[in-house]
């Protein structure tokens, strides 16, 4: 048994040590912030995007760095998860990316404002957050195994945007038709037209017109043209 004075000394020394450790760790954490956040890469555009983010009450629905409301997806890693094209389309017209269930506010941003928000997301995306948040993988969310092999064969844009609505090899969303064997149904020329503007191929098409640049469209057309029934969708 400790005597009363020994217990008091034990308490005081223990408290002082813990407090000291706490201070040291705090100073250490603060010291790392500039490096972990890439402070020096914070562009004018990203700063404007941050102010826009605050002013527009995005946090009324979304979380960023875990802070905000839990109504809508966490956006800390949205830049790598979705990419600039998806984000641009979403900010332009939320219904386009989630047909028939628009729950996000339709803002009236200018092109510049959308680019500023994207620059802000790109900057946040590069922050070193010690692994937060756990990265969801769209293809994994969609199910099925053998994900690594399959995903690495798809162009990045396809992984980021198209699988949100389309299944391929059993993985992906169900908003649009599965794309296995699409090369048997559509020529490269039709695919190209379809990606530029789906309504030019089918006037009542439910697929949104996505802001894809020509190089990306060519990459996607080349990829889609390999999707013949004989080579995909078979024995998996
Ligand atoms: C009224 C609530 C609400 C507000 C305010 C809101 N959002 Fe959203 N947002 C959503 C919902 C809900 C989704 C998911 C799509 C859906 O279910 O319609 C979403 C999706 C997104 C996505 C796509 C995320 C993904 O992973 O698919 C981005 C990017 C986005 N919002 C950015 C913003 C930005 C930037 C702002 C502020 C300028 C904002 N949102 C304000 C509700 C909101
Ligand atoms: C927001 C959901 C959505 C996204 C994102 C999307 N699509 Fe679609 N897509 C659709 C829908 C819905 C259709 C069916 C259109 C119709 O017939 O009305 C479709 C049709 C298609 C078709 C025609 C398929 C057929 O068999 O007729 C192709 C090819 C296609 N999409 C490719 C793509 C590619 C490539 C991407 C990525 C750049 C993409 N889509 C992104 C919803 C989407």
Coordinates of C-alpha atoms and ligand atoms in Angstrom, one line a residue:
X1 CA 0.0 0.0 0.0
X2 CA 1.2 3.5 -0.8
X3 CA 1.3 6.0 2.0
X4 CA -0.8 9.2 1.5
X5 CA 2.2 11.4 0.6
X6 CA 3.6 8.7 -1.8
X7 CA 0.3 8.5 -3.5
X8 CA 0.2 12.2 -3.9
X9 CA 3.7 12.3 -5.4
X10 CA 2.8 9.4 -7.7
X11 CA -0.2 11.3 -8.9
X12 CA 1.7 14.6 -9.4
X13 CA 4.6 13.0 -11.2
X14 CA 2.3 10.9 -13.3
X15 CA 0.2 13.8 -14.3
X16 CA 3.2 16.0 -15.1
X17 CA 4.7 13.2 -17.3
X18 CA 1.5 12.6 -19.2
X19 CA 0.9 16.3 -19.7
X20 CA 4.5 16.7 -21.0
X21 CA 4.0 13.8 -23.4
X22 CA 0.7 15.4 -24.6
X23 CA 2.4 18.7 -25.2
X24 CA 5.3 17.1 -27.1
X25 CA 2.9 15.2 -29.3
X26 CA 0.8 18.2 -30.0
X27 CA 3.8 20.3 -31.0
X28 CA 4.9 17.3 -33.2
X29 CA 1.5 17.1 -34.9
X30 CA 1.3 20.8 -35.5
X31 CA 4.8 20.8 -37.0
X32 CA 3.8 18.2 -39.5
X33 CA 0.7 19.9 -40.8
X34 CA 2.5 22.1 -43.5
X35 CA 4.1 19.0 -44.9
X36 CA 1.1 16.7 -44.7
X37 CA -1.2 19.3 -46.3
X38 CA 1.2 20.4 -49.0
X39 CA 0.5 23.9 -47.9
X40 CA 2.9 25.3 -50.5
X41 CA 0.7 23.8 -53.3
X42 CA -2.4 25.7 -52.3
X43 CA -3.2 27.7 -55.4
X44 CA -5.3 30.8 -55.7
X45 CA -8.0 28.8 -57.4
X46 CA -8.0 26.2 -54.6
X47 CA -8.4 29.0 -52.1
X48 CA -11.3 30.5 -54.0
X49 CA -12.8 27.0 -54.1
X50 CA -12.4 26.7 -50.3
X51 CA -14.3 29.9 -49.8
X52 CA -17.0 28.8 -52.2
X53 CA -17.2 25.5 -50.3
X54 CA -17.9 27.4 -47.1
X55 CA -20.3 30.0 -48.6
X56 CA -22.3 27.4 -50.4
X57 CA -23.1 25.4 -47.3
X58 CA -21.9 22.1 -48.9
X59 CA -21.3 20.9 -45.3
X60 CA -25.0 21.1 -44.7
X61 CA -25.1 17.7 -46.4
X62 CA -21.5 16.5 -47.0
X63 CA -18.5 15.8 -44.7
X64 CA -15.0 16.9 -45.6
X65 CA -12.2 15.6 -43.4
X66 CA -15.0 13.9 -41.4
X67 CA -16.6 17.3 -40.5
X68 CA -20.1 18.2 -41.6
X69 CA -23.4 16.4 -42.1
X70 CA -23.9 12.8 -42.9
X71 CA -26.7 13.1 -45.5
X72 CA -24.4 13.0 -48.5
X73 CA -21.1 11.2 -49.4
X74 CA -17.8 12.1 -47.7
X75 CA -15.8 14.2 -50.1
X76 CA -12.2 14.2 -48.8
X77 CA -11.1 11.7 -51.5
X78 CA -13.7 12.5 -54.1
X79 CA -11.1 13.7 -56.6
X80 CA -9.4 10.3 -56.9
X81 CA -12.7 8.5 -56.5
X82 CA -14.6 10.3 -59.2
X83 CA -12.1 12.5 -61.1
X84 CA -12.6 16.0 -62.4
X85 CA -15.0 15.1 -65.2
X86 CA -17.5 13.5 -62.9
X87 CA -17.3 16.4 -60.3
X88 CA -17.7 19.0 -63.0
X89 CA -20.8 17.2 -64.4
X90 CA -22.2 16.8 -60.9
X91 CA -21.8 20.5 -60.0
X92 CA -23.2 21.5 -63.4
X93 CA -26.3 19.3 -63.1
X94 CA -26.6 16.8 -60.2
X95 CA -29.5 15.0 -61.9
X96 CA -27.2 14.0 -64.8
X97 CA -25.1 11.7 -62.7
X98 CA -27.8 10.4 -60.5
X99 CA -30.8 10.2 -62.9
X100 CA -34.2 10.3 -61.3
X101 CA -33.1 10.7 -57.7
X102 CA -31.6 14.1 -57.5
X103 CA -31.0 15.0 -53.9
X104 CA -28.2 17.5 -54.3
X105 CA -28.9 21.2 -54.6
X106 CA -28.5 22.5 -58.2
X107 CA -26.1 25.4 -57.9
X108 CA -25.7 28.1 -60.5
X109 CA -21.9 28.1 -60.6
X110 CA -19.8 29.7 -63.4
X111 CA -17.2 27.6 -65.2
X112 CA -14.5 29.3 -63.2
X113 CA -16.3 28.6 -59.9
X114 CA -16.6 24.9 -60.8
X115 CA -12.9 24.8 -61.7
X116 CA -12.1 26.5 -58.3
X117 CA -14.0 23.8 -56.4
X118 CA -12.3 21.1 -58.4
X119 CA -8.9 22.7 -57.6
X120 CA -9.9 22.7 -53.9
X121 CA -10.9 19.0 -54.1
X122 CA -7.6 18.1 -55.9
X123 CA -5.6 19.8 -53.1
X124 CA -7.5 18.1 -50.3
X125 CA -7.1 14.8 -52.1
X126 CA -3.3 15.0 -51.9
X127 CA -3.3 15.6 -48.1
X128 CA -1.6 12.9 -46.1
X129 CA -4.3 11.9 -43.6
X130 CA -2.7 8.8 -42.2
X131 CA -5.1 6.7 -44.1
X132 CA -8.3 8.5 -43.5
X133 CA -10.9 7.9 -44.8
X134 CA -10.7 4.3 -45.7
X135 CA -10.7 4.2 -49.5
X136 CA -13.8 2.6 -51.0
X137 CA -13.2 1.0 -54.3
X138 CA -16.1 1.5 -56.6
X139 CA -15.6 -1.8 -58.4
X140 CA -15.3 -3.6 -55.0
X141 CA -18.4 -1.9 -53.7
X142 CA -20.2 -3.2 -56.8
X143 CA -19.2 -6.7 -55.8
X144 CA -17.4 -9.7 -57.3
X145 CA -13.8 -10.7 -56.9
X146 CA -10.8 -10.8 -59.3
X147 CA -11.1 -7.0 -59.0
X148 CA -7.4 -6.2 -59.3
X149 CA -7.0 -7.8 -62.7
X150 CA -10.2 -6.5 -64.2
X151 CA -9.9 -2.9 -62.9
X152 CA -6.3 -2.5 -64.1
X153 CA -7.4 -3.2 -67.7
X154 CA -10.0 -0.5 -67.7
X155 CA -9.1 3.1 -68.6
X156 CA -9.1 5.4 -65.6
X157 CA -12.1 7.4 -66.7
X158 CA -14.0 4.1 -67.2
X159 CA -13.2 3.1 -63.6
X160 CA -14.1 6.5 -62.2
X161 CA -17.3 7.3 -64.1
X162 CA -18.7 4.6 -66.3
X163 CA -18.8 1.8 -63.7
X164 CA -21.0 4.0 -61.5
X165 CA -23.8 3.3 -64.0
X166 CA -22.7 0.3 -66.1
X167 CA -21.8 -3.2 -65.3
X168 CA -18.8 -4.9 -67.0
X169 CA -17.8 -8.4 -66.3
X170 CA -20.4 -8.5 -63.6
X171 CA -19.2 -5.5 -61.7
X172 CA -20.6 -2.0 -61.6
X173 CA -23.8 0.0 -61.4
X174 CA -27.2 -0.9 -62.9
X175 CA -28.4 2.5 -64.1
X176 CA -27.4 1.8 -67.7
X177 CA -27.1 -1.5 -69.6
X178 CA -24.1 -3.9 -69.0
X179 CA -21.4 -3.1 -71.5
X180 CA -20.2 -6.7 -72.1
X181 CA -20.3 -7.3 -75.9
X182 CA -21.1 -3.7 -76.7
X183 CA -18.7 -3.8 -79.6
X184 CA -21.1 -6.3 -81.3
X185 CA -23.9 -3.8 -80.9
X186 CA -22.2 -0.5 -81.8
X187 CA -19.5 0.5 -84.2
X188 CA -16.6 2.7 -83.1
X189 CA -18.2 5.5 -85.0
X190 CA -21.5 5.1 -83.1
X191 CA -19.7 4.7 -79.8
X192 CA -17.8 8.0 -80.5
X193 CA -21.1 9.8 -81.3
X194 CA -22.7 8.3 -78.3
X195 CA -20.0 9.5 -75.9
X196 CA -20.0 13.0 -77.4
X197 CA -23.7 13.2 -77.0
X198 CA -25.9 10.2 -76.2
X199 CA -29.0 11.9 -77.6
X200 CA -27.4 12.1 -81.1
X201 CA -27.6 8.3 -81.3
X202 CA -30.8 7.9 -79.4
X203 CA -32.9 11.0 -78.9
X204 CA -34.5 9.9 -75.7
X205 CA -31.4 8.4 -74.3
X206 CA -31.2 8.4 -70.5
X207 CA -27.5 8.7 -70.4
X208 CA -26.1 12.1 -69.5
X209 CA -23.9 14.0 -71.8
X210 CA -20.5 13.9 -70.0
X211 CA -17.9 16.6 -70.4
X212 CA -15.3 14.2 -71.8
X213 CA -12.4 15.6 -73.9
X214 CA -11.6 14.2 -77.3
X215 CA -8.5 12.2 -76.2
X216 CA -10.5 10.5 -73.4
X217 CA -13.3 9.7 -75.9
X218 CA -10.8 8.1 -78.2
X219 CA -9.4 6.1 -75.4
X220 CA -12.8 4.9 -74.3
X221 CA -13.9 4.1 -77.9
X222 CA -10.7 2.0 -78.4
X223 CA -11.5 0.2 -75.1
X224 CA -15.2 -0.3 -75.8
X225 CA -14.4 -1.7 -79.2
X226 CA -12.5 -4.6 -77.7
X227 CA -15.7 -5.7 -75.7
X228 CA -16.9 -8.4 -78.0
X229 CA -19.1 -11.2 -76.7
X230 CA -16.5 -13.8 -77.6
X231 CA -13.8 -12.1 -75.5
X232 CA -15.7 -10.9 -72.4
X233 CA -18.5 -11.8 -70.1
X234 CA -18.0 -15.5 -70.7
X235 CA -16.4 -17.8 -68.2
X236 CA -16.0 -15.5 -65.1
Ligands
LIG1 C1 -29.0 19.4 -50.0 C2 -27.8 18.6 -49.8 C3 -26.5 18.8 -50.6 C4 -25.8 20.0 -50.7 C5 -26.1 21.3 -50.0 C6 -24.6 19.6 -51.5 N1 -24.7 18.3 -51.9 FE1 -23.3 17.4 -53.0 N2 -24.4 15.7 -53.0 C7 -25.6 15.5 -52.2 C8 -26.1 14.1 -52.4 C9 -27.3 13.5 -51.7 C10 -25.1 13.5 -53.2 C11 -25.2 12.0 -53.7 C12 -25.9 12.0 -55.0 C13 -27.4 11.7 -54.8 O1 -27.7 10.8 -54.1 O2 -28.1 12.5 -55.4 C14 -24.1 14.5 -53.6 C15 -23.0 14.2 -54.4 C16 -22.0 15.1 -54.6 C17 -20.8 14.8 -55.3 C18 -20.5 13.5 -56.0 C19 -20.0 12.6 -54.9 C20 -19.8 11.1 -55.3 O3 -19.0 10.4 -54.8 O4 -20.6 10.7 -56.2 C21 -20.0 15.9 -55.3 C22 -18.6 16.1 -55.9 C23 -20.7 16.9 -54.6 N3 -21.9 16.4 -54.1 C24 -20.2 18.2 -54.3 C25 -20.9 19.2 -53.6 C26 -20.4 20.5 -53.4 C27 -19.1 21.1 -53.9 C28 -21.4 21.2 -52.7 C29 -21.4 22.6 -52.3 C30 -21.1 23.6 -53.4 C31 -22.5 20.2 -52.5 N4 -22.2 19.1 -53.0 C32 -23.7 20.6 -51.8 C33 -26.2 16.5 -51.5 C34 -25.8 17.8 -51.3
LIG2 C1 -25.3 8.5 -64.9 C2 -25.3 7.2 -65.4 C3 -24.4 6.9 -66.6 C4 -23.1 7.1 -66.7 C5 -22.2 7.9 -65.7 C6 -22.6 6.6 -67.9 N1 -23.7 6.0 -68.6 FE1 -23.6 5.0 -70.4 N2 -25.7 4.8 -70.3 C7 -26.5 5.1 -69.3 C8 -27.8 4.8 -69.6 C9 -29.0 5.1 -68.7 C10 -27.8 4.2 -70.9 C11 -29.0 3.7 -71.6 C12 -29.4 4.8 -72.5 C13 -30.8 4.6 -73.1 O1 -30.8 3.7 -73.9 O2 -31.7 5.3 -72.8 C14 -26.4 4.2 -71.3 C15 -26.0 3.7 -72.5 C16 -24.6 3.5 -72.8 C17 -24.2 2.9 -74.0 C18 -25.0 2.2 -75.0 C19 -25.1 0.7 -74.6 C20 -26.1 -0.1 -75.4 O3 -25.9 -1.3 -75.3 O4 -26.9 0.5 -76.0 C21 -22.8 2.9 -74.0 C22 -21.8 2.4 -75.0 C23 -22.4 3.7 -72.8 N3 -23.6 4.0 -72.2 C24 -21.1 3.9 -72.5 C25 -20.8 4.7 -71.3 C26 -19.4 5.1 -71.0 C27 -18.2 4.7 -71.8 C28 -19.5 5.8 -69.9 C29 -18.3 6.5 -69.2 C30 -17.7 7.6 -69.9 C31 -20.9 5.9 -69.5 N4 -21.6 5.2 -70.4 C32 -21.3 6.6 -68.4 C33 -26.1 5.8 -68.1 C34 -24.8 6.2 -67.8

